[in-house]
Coordinates of C-alpha atoms in Angstrom, one line a residue:
X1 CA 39.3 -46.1 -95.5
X2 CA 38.4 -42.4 -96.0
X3 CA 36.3 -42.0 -93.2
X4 CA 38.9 -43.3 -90.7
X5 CA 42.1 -41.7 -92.3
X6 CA 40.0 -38.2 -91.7
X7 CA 39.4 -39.2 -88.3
X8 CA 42.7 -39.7 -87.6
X9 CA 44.5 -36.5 -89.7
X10 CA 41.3 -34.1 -88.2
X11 CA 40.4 -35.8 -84.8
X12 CA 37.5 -33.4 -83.4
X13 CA 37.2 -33.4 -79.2
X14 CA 35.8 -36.1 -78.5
X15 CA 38.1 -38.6 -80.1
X16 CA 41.8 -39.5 -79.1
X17 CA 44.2 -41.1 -81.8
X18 CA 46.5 -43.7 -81.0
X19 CA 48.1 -45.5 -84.0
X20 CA 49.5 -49.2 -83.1
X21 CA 52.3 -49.9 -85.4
X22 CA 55.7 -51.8 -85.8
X23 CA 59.0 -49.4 -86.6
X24 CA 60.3 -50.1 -89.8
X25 CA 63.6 -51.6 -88.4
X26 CA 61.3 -54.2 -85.8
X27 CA 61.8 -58.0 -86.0
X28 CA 58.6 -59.1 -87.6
X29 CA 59.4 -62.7 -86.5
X30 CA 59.5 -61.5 -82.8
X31 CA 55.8 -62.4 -80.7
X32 CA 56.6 -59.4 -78.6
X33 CA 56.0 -57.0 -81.5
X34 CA 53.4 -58.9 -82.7
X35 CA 52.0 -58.3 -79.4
X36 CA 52.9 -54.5 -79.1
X37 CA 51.3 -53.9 -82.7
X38 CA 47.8 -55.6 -81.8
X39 CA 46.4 -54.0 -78.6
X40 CA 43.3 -56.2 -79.4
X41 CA 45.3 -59.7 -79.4
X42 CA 43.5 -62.6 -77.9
X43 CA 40.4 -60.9 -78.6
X44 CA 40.6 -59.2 -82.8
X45 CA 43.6 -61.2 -83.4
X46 CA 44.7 -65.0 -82.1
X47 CA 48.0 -65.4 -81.3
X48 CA 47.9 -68.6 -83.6
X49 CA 46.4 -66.4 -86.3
X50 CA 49.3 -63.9 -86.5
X51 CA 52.1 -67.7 -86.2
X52 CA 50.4 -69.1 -89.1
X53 CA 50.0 -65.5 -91.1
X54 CA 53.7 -64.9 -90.5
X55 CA 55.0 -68.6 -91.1
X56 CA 53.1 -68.5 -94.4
X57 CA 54.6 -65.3 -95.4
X58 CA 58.0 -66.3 -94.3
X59 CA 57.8 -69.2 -96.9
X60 CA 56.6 -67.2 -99.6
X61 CA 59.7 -64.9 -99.9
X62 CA 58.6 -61.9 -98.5
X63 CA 57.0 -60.7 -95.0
X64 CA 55.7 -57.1 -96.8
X65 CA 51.9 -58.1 -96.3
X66 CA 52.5 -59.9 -92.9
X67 CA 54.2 -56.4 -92.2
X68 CA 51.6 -54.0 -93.7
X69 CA 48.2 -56.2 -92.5
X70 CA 49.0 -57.3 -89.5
X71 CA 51.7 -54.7 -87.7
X72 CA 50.5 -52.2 -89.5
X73 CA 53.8 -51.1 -91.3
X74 CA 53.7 -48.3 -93.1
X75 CA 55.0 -50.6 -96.5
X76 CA 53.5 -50.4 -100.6
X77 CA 52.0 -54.0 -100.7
X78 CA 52.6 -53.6 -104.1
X79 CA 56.1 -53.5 -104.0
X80 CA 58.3 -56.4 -102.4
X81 CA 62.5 -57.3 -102.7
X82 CA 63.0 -59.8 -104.6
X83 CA 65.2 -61.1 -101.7
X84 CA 65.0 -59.5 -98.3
X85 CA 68.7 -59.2 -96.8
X86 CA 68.5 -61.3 -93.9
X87 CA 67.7 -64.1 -96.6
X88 CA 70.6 -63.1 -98.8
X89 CA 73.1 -63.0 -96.0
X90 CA 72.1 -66.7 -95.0
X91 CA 73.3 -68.1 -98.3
X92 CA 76.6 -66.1 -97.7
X93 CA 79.8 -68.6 -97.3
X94 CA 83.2 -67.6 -98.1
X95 CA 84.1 -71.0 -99.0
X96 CA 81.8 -71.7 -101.5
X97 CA 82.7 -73.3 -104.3
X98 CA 81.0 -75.4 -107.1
X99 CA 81.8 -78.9 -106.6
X100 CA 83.7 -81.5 -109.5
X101 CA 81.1 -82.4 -112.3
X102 CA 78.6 -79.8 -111.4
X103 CA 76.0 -79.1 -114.2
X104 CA 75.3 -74.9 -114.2
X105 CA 73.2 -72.7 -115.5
X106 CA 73.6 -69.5 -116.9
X107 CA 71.3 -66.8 -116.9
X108 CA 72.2 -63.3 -118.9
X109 CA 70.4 -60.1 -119.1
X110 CA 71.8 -57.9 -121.9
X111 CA 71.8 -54.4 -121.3
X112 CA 72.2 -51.3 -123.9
X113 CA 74.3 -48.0 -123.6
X114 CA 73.0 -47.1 -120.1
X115 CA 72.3 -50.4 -118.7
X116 CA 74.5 -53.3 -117.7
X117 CA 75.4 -56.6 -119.4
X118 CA 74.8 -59.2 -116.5
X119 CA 75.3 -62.9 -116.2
X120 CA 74.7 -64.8 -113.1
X121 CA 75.9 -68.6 -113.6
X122 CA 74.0 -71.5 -110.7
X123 CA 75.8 -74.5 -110.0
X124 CA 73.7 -77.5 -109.2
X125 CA 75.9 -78.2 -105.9
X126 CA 73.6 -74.6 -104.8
X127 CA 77.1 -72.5 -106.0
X128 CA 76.0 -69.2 -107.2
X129 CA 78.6 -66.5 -109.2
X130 CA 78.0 -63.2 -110.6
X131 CA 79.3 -60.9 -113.5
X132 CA 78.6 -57.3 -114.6
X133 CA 80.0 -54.9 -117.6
X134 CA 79.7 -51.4 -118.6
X135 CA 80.7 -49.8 -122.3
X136 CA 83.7 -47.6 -121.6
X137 CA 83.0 -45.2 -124.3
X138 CA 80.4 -42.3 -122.7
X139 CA 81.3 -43.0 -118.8
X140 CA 83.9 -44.0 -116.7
X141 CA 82.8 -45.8 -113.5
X142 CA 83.0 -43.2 -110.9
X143 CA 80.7 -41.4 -113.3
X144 CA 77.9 -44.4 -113.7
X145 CA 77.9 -44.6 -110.2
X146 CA 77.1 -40.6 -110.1
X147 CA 74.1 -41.5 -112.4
X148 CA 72.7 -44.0 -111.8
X149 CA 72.9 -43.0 -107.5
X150 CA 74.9 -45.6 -106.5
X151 CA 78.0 -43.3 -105.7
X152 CA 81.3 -45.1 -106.1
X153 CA 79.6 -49.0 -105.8
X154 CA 80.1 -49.9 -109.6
X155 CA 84.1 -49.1 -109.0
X156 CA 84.5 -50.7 -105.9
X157 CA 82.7 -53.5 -108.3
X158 CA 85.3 -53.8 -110.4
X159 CA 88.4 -53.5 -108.0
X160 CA 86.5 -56.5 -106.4
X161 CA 86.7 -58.1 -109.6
X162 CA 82.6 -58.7 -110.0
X163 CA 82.5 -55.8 -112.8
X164 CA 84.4 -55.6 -115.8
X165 CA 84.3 -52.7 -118.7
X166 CA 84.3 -53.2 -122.6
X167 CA 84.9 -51.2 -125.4
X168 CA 83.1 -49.0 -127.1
X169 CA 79.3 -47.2 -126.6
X170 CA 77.5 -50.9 -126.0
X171 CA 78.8 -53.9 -124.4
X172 CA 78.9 -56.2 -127.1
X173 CA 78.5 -59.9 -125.8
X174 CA 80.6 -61.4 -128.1
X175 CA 83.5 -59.6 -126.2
X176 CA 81.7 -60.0 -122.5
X177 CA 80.9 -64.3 -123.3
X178 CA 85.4 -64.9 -122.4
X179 CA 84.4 -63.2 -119.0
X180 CA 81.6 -65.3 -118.6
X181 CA 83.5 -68.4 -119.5
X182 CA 86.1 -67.7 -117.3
X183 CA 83.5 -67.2 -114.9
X184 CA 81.7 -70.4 -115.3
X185 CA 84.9 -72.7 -114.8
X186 CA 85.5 -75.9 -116.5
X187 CA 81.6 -76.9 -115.7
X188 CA 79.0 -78.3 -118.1
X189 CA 76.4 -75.6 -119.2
X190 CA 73.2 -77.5 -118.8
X191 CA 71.4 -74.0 -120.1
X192 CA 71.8 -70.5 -120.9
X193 CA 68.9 -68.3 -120.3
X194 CA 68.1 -65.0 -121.7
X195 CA 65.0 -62.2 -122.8
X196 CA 63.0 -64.1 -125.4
X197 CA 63.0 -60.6 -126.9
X198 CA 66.6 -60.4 -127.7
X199 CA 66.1 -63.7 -129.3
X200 CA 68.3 -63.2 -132.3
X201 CA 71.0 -61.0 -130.5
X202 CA 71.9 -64.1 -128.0
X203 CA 71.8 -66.7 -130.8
X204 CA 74.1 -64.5 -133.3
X205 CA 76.7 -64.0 -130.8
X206 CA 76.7 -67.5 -129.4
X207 CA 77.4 -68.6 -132.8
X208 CA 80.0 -65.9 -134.1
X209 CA 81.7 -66.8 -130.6
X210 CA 81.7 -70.6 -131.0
X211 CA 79.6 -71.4 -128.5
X212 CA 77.6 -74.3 -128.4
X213 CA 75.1 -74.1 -125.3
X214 CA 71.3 -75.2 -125.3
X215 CA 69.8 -71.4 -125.2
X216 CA 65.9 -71.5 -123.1
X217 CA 64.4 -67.8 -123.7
X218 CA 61.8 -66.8 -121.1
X219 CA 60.1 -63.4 -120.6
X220 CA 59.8 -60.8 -117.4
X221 CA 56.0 -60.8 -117.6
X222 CA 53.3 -61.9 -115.5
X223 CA 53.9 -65.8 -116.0
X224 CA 57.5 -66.3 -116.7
X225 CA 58.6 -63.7 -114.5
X226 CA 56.5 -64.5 -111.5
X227 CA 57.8 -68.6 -112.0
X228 CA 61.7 -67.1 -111.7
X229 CA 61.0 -65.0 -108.8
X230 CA 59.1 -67.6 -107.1
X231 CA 62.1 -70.3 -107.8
X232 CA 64.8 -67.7 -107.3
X233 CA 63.4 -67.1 -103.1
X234 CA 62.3 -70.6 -103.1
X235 CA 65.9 -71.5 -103.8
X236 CA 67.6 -69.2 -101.5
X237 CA 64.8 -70.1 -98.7
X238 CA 65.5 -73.6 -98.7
X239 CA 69.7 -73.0 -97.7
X240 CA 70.8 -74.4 -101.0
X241 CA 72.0 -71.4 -102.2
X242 CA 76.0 -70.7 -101.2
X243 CA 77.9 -67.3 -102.2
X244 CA 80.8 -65.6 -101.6
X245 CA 79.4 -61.8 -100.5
X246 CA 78.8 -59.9 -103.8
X247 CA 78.6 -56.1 -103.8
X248 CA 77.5 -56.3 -107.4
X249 CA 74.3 -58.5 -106.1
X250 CA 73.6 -56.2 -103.1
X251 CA 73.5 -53.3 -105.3
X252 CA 71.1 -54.7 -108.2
X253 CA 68.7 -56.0 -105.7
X254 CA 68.6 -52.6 -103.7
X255 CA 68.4 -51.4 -107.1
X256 CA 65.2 -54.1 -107.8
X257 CA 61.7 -53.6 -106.7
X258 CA 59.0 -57.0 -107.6
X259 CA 56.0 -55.5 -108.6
X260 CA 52.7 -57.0 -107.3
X261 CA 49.7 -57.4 -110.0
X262 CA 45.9 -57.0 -108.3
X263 CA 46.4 -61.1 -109.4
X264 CA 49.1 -61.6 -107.4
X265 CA 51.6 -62.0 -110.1
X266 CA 54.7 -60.6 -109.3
X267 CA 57.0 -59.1 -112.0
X268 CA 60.8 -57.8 -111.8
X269 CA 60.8 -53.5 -111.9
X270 CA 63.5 -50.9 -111.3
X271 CA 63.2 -49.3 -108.2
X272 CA 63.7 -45.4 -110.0
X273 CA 64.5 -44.5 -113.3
X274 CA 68.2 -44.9 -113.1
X275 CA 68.1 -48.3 -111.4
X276 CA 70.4 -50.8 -112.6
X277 CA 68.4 -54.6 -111.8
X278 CA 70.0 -56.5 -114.7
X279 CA 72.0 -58.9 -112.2
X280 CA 68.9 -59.3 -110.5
X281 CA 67.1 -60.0 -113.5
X282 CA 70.1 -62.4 -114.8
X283 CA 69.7 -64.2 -111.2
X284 CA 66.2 -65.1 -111.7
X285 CA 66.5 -66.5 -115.2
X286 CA 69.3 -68.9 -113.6
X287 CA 67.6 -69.8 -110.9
X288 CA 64.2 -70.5 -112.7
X289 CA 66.3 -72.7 -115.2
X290 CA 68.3 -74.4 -112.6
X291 CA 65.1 -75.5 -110.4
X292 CA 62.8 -76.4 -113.5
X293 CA 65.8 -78.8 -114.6
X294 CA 66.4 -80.2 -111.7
X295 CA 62.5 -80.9 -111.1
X296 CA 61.8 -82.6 -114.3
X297 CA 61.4 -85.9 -114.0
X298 CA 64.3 -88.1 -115.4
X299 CA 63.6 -90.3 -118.6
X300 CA 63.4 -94.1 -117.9
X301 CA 64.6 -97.0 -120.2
X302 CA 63.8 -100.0 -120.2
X303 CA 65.9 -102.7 -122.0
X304 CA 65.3 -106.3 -123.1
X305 CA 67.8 -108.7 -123.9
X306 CA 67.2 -111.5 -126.6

């Protein structure tokens, strides 16, 4: 409140100021900074209180609230990761591979002259691969990276083999959809997702490239987009998810901030101007799809023979 953030900046002579609080890089999971945050424990605070608090936030996705209500971090409550990297790096396996007769689903976020093209393709064995591309025409790589702050991470992309560049000012997705096929593997595409808004843009170049895939269009906004995000760290929080380490993913979601509504809806956002999300983005749609189509019930028959 006012009245105590005075106190504390203009302490007159009678009052000493002693802020409890957690350092950014502490394990919120650990009791012992629980205990070092909360001077009042036992007695403001139970100890169960603070489990329960941190358990729920844990299976939520995101430990920012625990962090900022009950340690006292200094965090934005309305601003999360989409995926904190402790989570990330648990679904990391060097071996993973999608298995024979898979199903996948694709999810692709088309960008413009600045932003990326991004597709992010989730196998239903948990198998997760991702794909980037830049125009050519304005910027080399080294240059993007300049721009858009991420130094020389889109290059180091590409040499990786996550990031590839097309001709001319935009990246047209007629000539990015062979990547993505190469990509995907010789896998049935149960769906490909994309921005409702760039309806016509994903149906015109599916057709003029031959591809037949069921297209489901969903939006970044309050319900869509807080349904994705909530599948996407559902997914990854339950193990199922299995990647090979992917610089292009690290960078998007350091790039990614998820915006918190006074409602609690929670909405995909750049972290600055120049930030580049659109794998993040492309992840969610996947992982949305991927979760809502394995959770729908399965059509029953029944037969009778004369």
């Amino acid at each position: 409140s006012a009245a105590y953030n005075d106190l504390i900046d203009n302490p007159d002579r009678r009052t000493s100021v002693h802020c409890y609080s957690a350092p950014l890089s502490a394990d919120v999971s650990d009791p012992a900074v629980w205990e070092a945050a909360n001077p009042g424990i036992g007695k403001i605070k139970s100890r169960r209180f603070l489990a329960d608090a941190f358990e729920k936030a844990e299976k939520s996705g995101s430990t920012v609230t625990f962090a900022v209500w009950n340690l006292n971090q200094k965090l934005s409550v309305s601003r999360q990761l989409l995926l904190e990297y402790a989570t990330l790096q648990r679904a990391y396996d060097e071996s993973a591979e999608p298995q024979d007769g898979d199903r996948v689903w694709v999810g692709i976020d088309l960008g413009g002259s600045a932003s990326m093209t991004a597709a992010v393709a989730v196998y239903e064995s948990g198998a997760i691969r991702c794909l980037g591309a830049f125009p050519n025409a304005d910027l080399d790589l080294v240059s993007r990276g300049k721009r858009d702050l991420v130094g020389l991470t889109w290059a180091q992309c590409a040499e990786r083999g996550e990031l590839v560049e097309t001709a001319g000012h935009v990246t047209e997705l007629t000539a990015f959809l062979p990547h993505v096929l190469d990509m995907i593997g010789p896998h049935e595409v149960a769906a490909v997702v994309g921005d409702r808004y760039r309806d016509a843009e994903l149906r015109n170049a599916l057709i003029k490239s031959g591809i037949h895939w069921p297209l489901h269009l969903r939006s970044n906004g309050p319900k869509d987009g807080n349904a994705d995000i909530l599948a996407t760290r559902r997914f990854f929080l339950s193990g199922r998810a299995k990647l090979k380490r992917s610089l292009l993913l690290e960078a998007s979601l350091g790039e990614s901030d998820v915006k918190v509504s006074t409602t609690g809806a929670l909405q995909l956002d750049r972290a600055h101007s120049n930030g580049r999300n659109d794998v993040a983005m492309a992840l969610t749609l996947a992982c949305g799809a991927m979760l809502r189509g394995l959770d729908q019930p399965q059509a029953e028959y029944e037969v009778t023979v004369l």
